[in-house]
Short mmCIF file of C-alpha atoms in Angstrom, two decimals:
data_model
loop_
_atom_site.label_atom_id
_atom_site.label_comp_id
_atom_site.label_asym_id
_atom_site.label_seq_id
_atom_site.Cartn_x
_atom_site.Cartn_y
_atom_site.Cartn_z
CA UNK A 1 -9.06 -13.45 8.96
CA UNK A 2 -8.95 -11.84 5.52
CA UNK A 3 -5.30 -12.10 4.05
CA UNK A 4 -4.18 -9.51 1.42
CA UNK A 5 -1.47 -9.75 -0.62
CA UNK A 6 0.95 -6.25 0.00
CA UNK A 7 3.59 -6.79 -2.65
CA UNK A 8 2.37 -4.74 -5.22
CA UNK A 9 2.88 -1.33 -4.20
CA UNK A 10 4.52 1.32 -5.87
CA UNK A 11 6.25 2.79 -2.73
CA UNK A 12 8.89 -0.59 -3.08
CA UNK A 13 11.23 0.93 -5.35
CA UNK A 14 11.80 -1.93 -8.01
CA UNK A 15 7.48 -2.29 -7.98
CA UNK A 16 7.28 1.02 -9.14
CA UNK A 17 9.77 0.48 -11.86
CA UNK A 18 7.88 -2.84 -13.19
CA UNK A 19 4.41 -0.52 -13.28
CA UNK A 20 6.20 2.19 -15.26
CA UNK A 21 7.74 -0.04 -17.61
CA UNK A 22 4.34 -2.57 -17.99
CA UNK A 23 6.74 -5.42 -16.74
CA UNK A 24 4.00 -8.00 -17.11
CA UNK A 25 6.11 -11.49 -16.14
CA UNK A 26 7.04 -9.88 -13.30
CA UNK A 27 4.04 -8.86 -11.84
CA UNK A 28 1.96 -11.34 -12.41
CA UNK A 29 4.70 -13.66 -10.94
CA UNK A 30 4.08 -11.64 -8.21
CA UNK A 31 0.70 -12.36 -7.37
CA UNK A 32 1.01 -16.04 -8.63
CA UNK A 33 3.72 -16.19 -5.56
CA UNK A 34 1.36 -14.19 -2.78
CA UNK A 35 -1.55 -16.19 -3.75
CA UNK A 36 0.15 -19.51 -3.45
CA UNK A 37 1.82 -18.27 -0.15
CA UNK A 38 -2.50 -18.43 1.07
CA UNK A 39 -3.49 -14.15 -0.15
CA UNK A 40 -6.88 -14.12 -0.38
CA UNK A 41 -6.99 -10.89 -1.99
CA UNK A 42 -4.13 -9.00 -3.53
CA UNK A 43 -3.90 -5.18 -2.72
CA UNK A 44 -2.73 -3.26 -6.29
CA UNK A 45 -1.49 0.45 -4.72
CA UNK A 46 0.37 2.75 -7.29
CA UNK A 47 -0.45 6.20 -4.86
CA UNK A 48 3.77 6.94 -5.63
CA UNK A 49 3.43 6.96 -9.53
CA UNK A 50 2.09 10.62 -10.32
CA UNK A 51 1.85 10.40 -14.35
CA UNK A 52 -0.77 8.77 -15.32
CA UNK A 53 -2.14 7.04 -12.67
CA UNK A 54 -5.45 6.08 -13.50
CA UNK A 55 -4.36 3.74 -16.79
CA UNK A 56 -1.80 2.73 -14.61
CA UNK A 57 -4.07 1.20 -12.68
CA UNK A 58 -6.35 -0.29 -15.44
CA UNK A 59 -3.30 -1.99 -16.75
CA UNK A 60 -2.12 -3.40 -13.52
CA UNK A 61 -5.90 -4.89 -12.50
CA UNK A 62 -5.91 -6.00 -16.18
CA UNK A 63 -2.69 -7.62 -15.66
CA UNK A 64 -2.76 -9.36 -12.45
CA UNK A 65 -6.78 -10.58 -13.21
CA UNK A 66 -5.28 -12.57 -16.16
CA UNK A 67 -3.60 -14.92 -13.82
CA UNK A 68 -5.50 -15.42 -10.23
CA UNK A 69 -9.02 -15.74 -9.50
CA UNK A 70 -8.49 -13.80 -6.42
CA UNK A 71 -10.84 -10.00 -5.57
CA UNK A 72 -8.50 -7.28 -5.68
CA UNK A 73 -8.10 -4.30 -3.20
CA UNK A 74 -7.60 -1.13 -5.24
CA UNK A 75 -5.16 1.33 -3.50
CA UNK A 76 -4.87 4.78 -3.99
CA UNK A 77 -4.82 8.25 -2.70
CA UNK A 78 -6.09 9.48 -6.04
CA UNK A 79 -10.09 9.04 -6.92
CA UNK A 80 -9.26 9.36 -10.41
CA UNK A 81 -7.17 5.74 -10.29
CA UNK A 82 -9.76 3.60 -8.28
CA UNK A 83 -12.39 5.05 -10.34
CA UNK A 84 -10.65 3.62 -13.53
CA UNK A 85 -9.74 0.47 -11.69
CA UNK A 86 -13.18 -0.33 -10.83
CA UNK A 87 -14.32 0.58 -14.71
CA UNK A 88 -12.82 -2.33 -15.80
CA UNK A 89 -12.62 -4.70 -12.65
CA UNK A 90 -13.67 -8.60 -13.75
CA UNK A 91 -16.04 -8.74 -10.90
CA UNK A 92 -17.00 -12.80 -10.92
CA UNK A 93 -13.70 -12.81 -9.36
CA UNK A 94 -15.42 -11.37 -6.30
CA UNK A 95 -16.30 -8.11 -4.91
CA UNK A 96 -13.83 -4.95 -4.97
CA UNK A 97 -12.24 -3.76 -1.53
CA UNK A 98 -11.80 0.13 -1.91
CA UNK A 99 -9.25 1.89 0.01
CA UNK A 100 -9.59 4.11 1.12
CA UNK A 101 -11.79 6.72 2.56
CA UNK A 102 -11.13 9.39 5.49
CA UNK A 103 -13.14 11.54 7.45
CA UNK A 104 -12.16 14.52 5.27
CA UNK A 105 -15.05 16.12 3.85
CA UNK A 106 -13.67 16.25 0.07
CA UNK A 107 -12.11 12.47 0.19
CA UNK A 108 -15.54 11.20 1.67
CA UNK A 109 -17.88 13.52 -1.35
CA UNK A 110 -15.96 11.62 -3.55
CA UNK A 111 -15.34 7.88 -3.00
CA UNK A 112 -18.84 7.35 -1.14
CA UNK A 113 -21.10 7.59 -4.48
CA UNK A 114 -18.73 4.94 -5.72
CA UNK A 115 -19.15 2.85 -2.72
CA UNK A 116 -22.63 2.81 -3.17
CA UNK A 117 -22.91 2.33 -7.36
CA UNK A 118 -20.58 -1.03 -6.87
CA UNK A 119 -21.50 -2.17 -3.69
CA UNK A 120 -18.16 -2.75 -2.72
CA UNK A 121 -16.67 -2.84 1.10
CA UNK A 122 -14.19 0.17 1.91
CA UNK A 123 -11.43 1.11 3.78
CA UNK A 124 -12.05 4.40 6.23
CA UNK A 125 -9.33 5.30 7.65
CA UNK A 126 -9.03 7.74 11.17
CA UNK A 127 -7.99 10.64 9.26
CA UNK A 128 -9.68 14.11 8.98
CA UNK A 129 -8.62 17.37 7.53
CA UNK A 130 -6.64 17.89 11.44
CA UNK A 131 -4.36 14.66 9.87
CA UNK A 132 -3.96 11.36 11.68
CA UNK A 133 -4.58 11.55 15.55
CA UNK A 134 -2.24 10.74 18.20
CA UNK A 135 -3.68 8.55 20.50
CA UNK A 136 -6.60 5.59 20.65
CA UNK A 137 -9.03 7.64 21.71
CA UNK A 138 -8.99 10.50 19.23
CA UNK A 139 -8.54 7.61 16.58
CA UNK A 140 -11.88 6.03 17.49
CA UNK A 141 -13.84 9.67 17.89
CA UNK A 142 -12.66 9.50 13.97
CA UNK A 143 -13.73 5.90 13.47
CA UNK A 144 -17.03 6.65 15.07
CA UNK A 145 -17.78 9.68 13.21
CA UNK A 146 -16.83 7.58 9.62
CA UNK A 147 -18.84 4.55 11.09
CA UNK A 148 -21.97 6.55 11.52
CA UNK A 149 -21.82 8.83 7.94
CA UNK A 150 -21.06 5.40 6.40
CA UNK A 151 -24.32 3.31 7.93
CA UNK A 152 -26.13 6.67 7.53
CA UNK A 153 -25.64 6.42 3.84
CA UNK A 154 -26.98 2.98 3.54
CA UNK A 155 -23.53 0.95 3.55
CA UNK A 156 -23.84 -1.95 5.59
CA UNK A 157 -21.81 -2.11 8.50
CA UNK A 158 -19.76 -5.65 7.71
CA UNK A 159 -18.62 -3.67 4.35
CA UNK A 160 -16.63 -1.20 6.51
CA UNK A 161 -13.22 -1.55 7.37
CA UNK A 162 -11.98 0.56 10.02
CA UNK A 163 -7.72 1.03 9.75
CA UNK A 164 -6.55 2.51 12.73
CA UNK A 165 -3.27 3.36 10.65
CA UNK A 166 -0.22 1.35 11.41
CA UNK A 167 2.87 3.97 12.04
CA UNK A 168 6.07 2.57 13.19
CA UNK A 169 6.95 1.98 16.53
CA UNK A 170 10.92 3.72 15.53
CA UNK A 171 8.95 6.70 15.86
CA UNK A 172 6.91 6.52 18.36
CA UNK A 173 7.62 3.51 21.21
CA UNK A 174 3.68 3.86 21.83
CA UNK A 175 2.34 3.21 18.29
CA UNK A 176 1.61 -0.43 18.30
CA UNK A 177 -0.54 0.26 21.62
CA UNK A 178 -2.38 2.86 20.25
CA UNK A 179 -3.52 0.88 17.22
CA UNK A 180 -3.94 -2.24 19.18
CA UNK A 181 -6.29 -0.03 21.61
CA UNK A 182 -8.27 1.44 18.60
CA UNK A 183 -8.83 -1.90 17.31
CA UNK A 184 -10.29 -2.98 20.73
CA UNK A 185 -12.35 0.26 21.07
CA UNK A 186 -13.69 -0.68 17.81
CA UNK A 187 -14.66 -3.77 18.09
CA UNK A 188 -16.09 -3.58 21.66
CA UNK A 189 -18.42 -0.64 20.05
CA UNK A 190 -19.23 -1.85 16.66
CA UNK A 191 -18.78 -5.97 16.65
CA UNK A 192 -20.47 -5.85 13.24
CA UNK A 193 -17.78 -3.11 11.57
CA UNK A 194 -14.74 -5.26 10.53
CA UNK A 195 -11.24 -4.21 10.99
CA UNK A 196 -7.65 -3.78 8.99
CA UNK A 197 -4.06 -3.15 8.91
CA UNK A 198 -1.09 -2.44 7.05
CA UNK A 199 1.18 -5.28 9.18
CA UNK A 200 4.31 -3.94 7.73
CA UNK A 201 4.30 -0.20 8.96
CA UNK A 202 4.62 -1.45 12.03
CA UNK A 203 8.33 -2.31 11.79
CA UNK A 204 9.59 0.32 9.50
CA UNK A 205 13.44 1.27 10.25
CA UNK A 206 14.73 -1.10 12.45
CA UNK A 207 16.23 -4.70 12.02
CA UNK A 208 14.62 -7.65 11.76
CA UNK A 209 11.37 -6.56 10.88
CA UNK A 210 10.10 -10.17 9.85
CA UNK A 211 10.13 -10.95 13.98
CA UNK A 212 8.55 -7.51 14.30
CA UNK A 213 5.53 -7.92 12.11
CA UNK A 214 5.01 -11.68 13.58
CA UNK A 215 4.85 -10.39 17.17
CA UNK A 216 2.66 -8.04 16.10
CA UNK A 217 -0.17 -9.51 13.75
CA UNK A 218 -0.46 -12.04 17.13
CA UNK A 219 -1.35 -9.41 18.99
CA UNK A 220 -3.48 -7.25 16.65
CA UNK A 221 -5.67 -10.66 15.97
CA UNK A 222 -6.49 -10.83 19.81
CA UNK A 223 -7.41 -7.48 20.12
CA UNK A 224 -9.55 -7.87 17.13
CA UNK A 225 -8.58 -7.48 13.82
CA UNK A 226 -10.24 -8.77 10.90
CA UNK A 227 -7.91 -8.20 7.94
CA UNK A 228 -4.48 -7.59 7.21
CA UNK A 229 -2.13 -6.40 4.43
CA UNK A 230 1.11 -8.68 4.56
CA UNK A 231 3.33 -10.44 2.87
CA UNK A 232 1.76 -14.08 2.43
CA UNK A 233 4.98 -15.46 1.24
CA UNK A 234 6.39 -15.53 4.79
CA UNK A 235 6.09 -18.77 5.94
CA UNK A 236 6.47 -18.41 9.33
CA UNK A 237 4.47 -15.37 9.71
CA UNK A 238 1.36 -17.19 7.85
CA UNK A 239 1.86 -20.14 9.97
CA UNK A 240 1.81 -17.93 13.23
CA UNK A 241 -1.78 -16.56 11.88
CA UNK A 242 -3.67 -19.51 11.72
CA UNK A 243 -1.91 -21.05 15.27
CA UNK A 244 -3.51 -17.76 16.45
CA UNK A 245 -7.08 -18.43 15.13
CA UNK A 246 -6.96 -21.72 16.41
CA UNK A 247 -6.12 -20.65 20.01
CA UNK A 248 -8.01 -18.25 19.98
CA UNK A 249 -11.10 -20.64 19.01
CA UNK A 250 -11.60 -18.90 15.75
CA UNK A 251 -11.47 -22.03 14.15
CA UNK A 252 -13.81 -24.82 14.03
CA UNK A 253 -12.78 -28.37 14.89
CA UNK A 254 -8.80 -27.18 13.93
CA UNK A 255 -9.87 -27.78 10.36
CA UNK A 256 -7.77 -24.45 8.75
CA UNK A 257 -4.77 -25.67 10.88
CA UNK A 258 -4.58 -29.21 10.21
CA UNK A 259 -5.69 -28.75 6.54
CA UNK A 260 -2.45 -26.33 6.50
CA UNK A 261 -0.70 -29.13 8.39
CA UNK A 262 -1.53 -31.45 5.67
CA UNK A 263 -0.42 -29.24 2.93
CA UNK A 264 2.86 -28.28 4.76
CA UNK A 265 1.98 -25.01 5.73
CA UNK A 266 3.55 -24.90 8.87
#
């Protein structure tokens, strides 16, 4: 399973303060740490700074590219940002994940041609101009739709990434079922299309939400996911991940588990 790094996101108050005030120790500390914890790729989202976004973002990939040989994910609602990101992305570091994409007409005109000119996987996320839906179903009528524009446009199927979006389950008891349904429906229709989640949504506004978010990724890895935002510097919760792939004979011979055995991962 593809691990990305989540830490450096704008909507955490004191990350939005290092991005405003070019804070470089910090953040590159920051992804030194996630990387180390066993992030594979480190998400960069900034979607919650408004003034200039876009060199923002150049700065930040600059920044955090200077210190691990990790691809990035760039992150943000605004075309203008991951189109600047991308200008100046050191790409023998690997390929680019874009997020995102929806099925709204304007998003898709205008992150698709830049799918295509980098050759980059994306994010599509079931969203359309009618917002997110409520339940599995209407999520994967969205999926589907995305799925077949996407292929249709020459982007191969293993470079999507369908996120059924993570809400919290304080809001709505049913939300972790309806994502872990999507994922399933999916999967199930497109094996080829991979999968993704923000792990931490999950748990927003109620205690504990370490135990949370471990429950959870279990359970989202059995019914199928492929990738996951986190926070790679929980122990426990990394650990948890690759005891999943094992039993769930996703890994060959035990080699990730004892090789993270041996380097006192677990």
């Amino acid at each position: 399973m593809l691990i990305i790094g989540e830490k450096i996101n704008s909507s955490r108050k004191n990350i939005k303060e290092k991005v405003e005030n070019k804070d470089t120790e910090f953040i590159q500390e920051l992804a030194r740490k996630q990387v180390e914890g066993g992030a594979q790729m480190l998400d960069l989202n900034i979607g919650t700074i408004r003034k200039n976004e876009p060199e923002r973002m150049q700065w930040l990939v600059r920044t955090v590219q200077e210190v691990v040989d990790v691809p990035l994910c760039i992150d943000s609602p605004n075309y203008e940002a991951i189109k600047a990101g991308l200008e100046i992305y050191n790409w023998d570091k690997g390929k680019v994940l874009i997020n995102s994409v929806t099925a709204e007409r304007e998003k898709l005109k205008l992150i698709l041609p830049l799918v295509k000119k980098y050759q980059c996987p994306v994010v599509a996320l079931t969203m359309s101009e009618d917002g997110i839906p409520q339940g599995s179903q209407e999520r994967f009528k969205v999926a589907d739709k995305l799925i077949k524009k996407l292929t249709n446009e020459g982007i191969p199927a293993q470079d999507i990434y369908i996120d059924p979006l993570t809400l919290p389950v304080s809001t709505n008891i049913q939300n972790a079922n309806i994502v872990l349904e999507t994922l399933k429906r999916v999967k199930d229709s497109y094996p080829k299309v991979k999968t993704i989640i923000g792990l931490s949504n999950i748990s927003y506004g109620l205690p504990e939400r370490r135990l949370l978010n471990q429950s959870f990724v279990v359970l989202a890895r059995a019914s199928g996911l492929d990738a996951v935002i986190l926070d790679s510097t929980d122990k426990d919760l990394m650990a948890l991940i690759k005891a999943t792939d094992l039993l769930l004979g996703k890994d060959e011979f035990c080699a990730h588990y004892l090789q993270a055995f041996r380097e006192g991962r677990l």
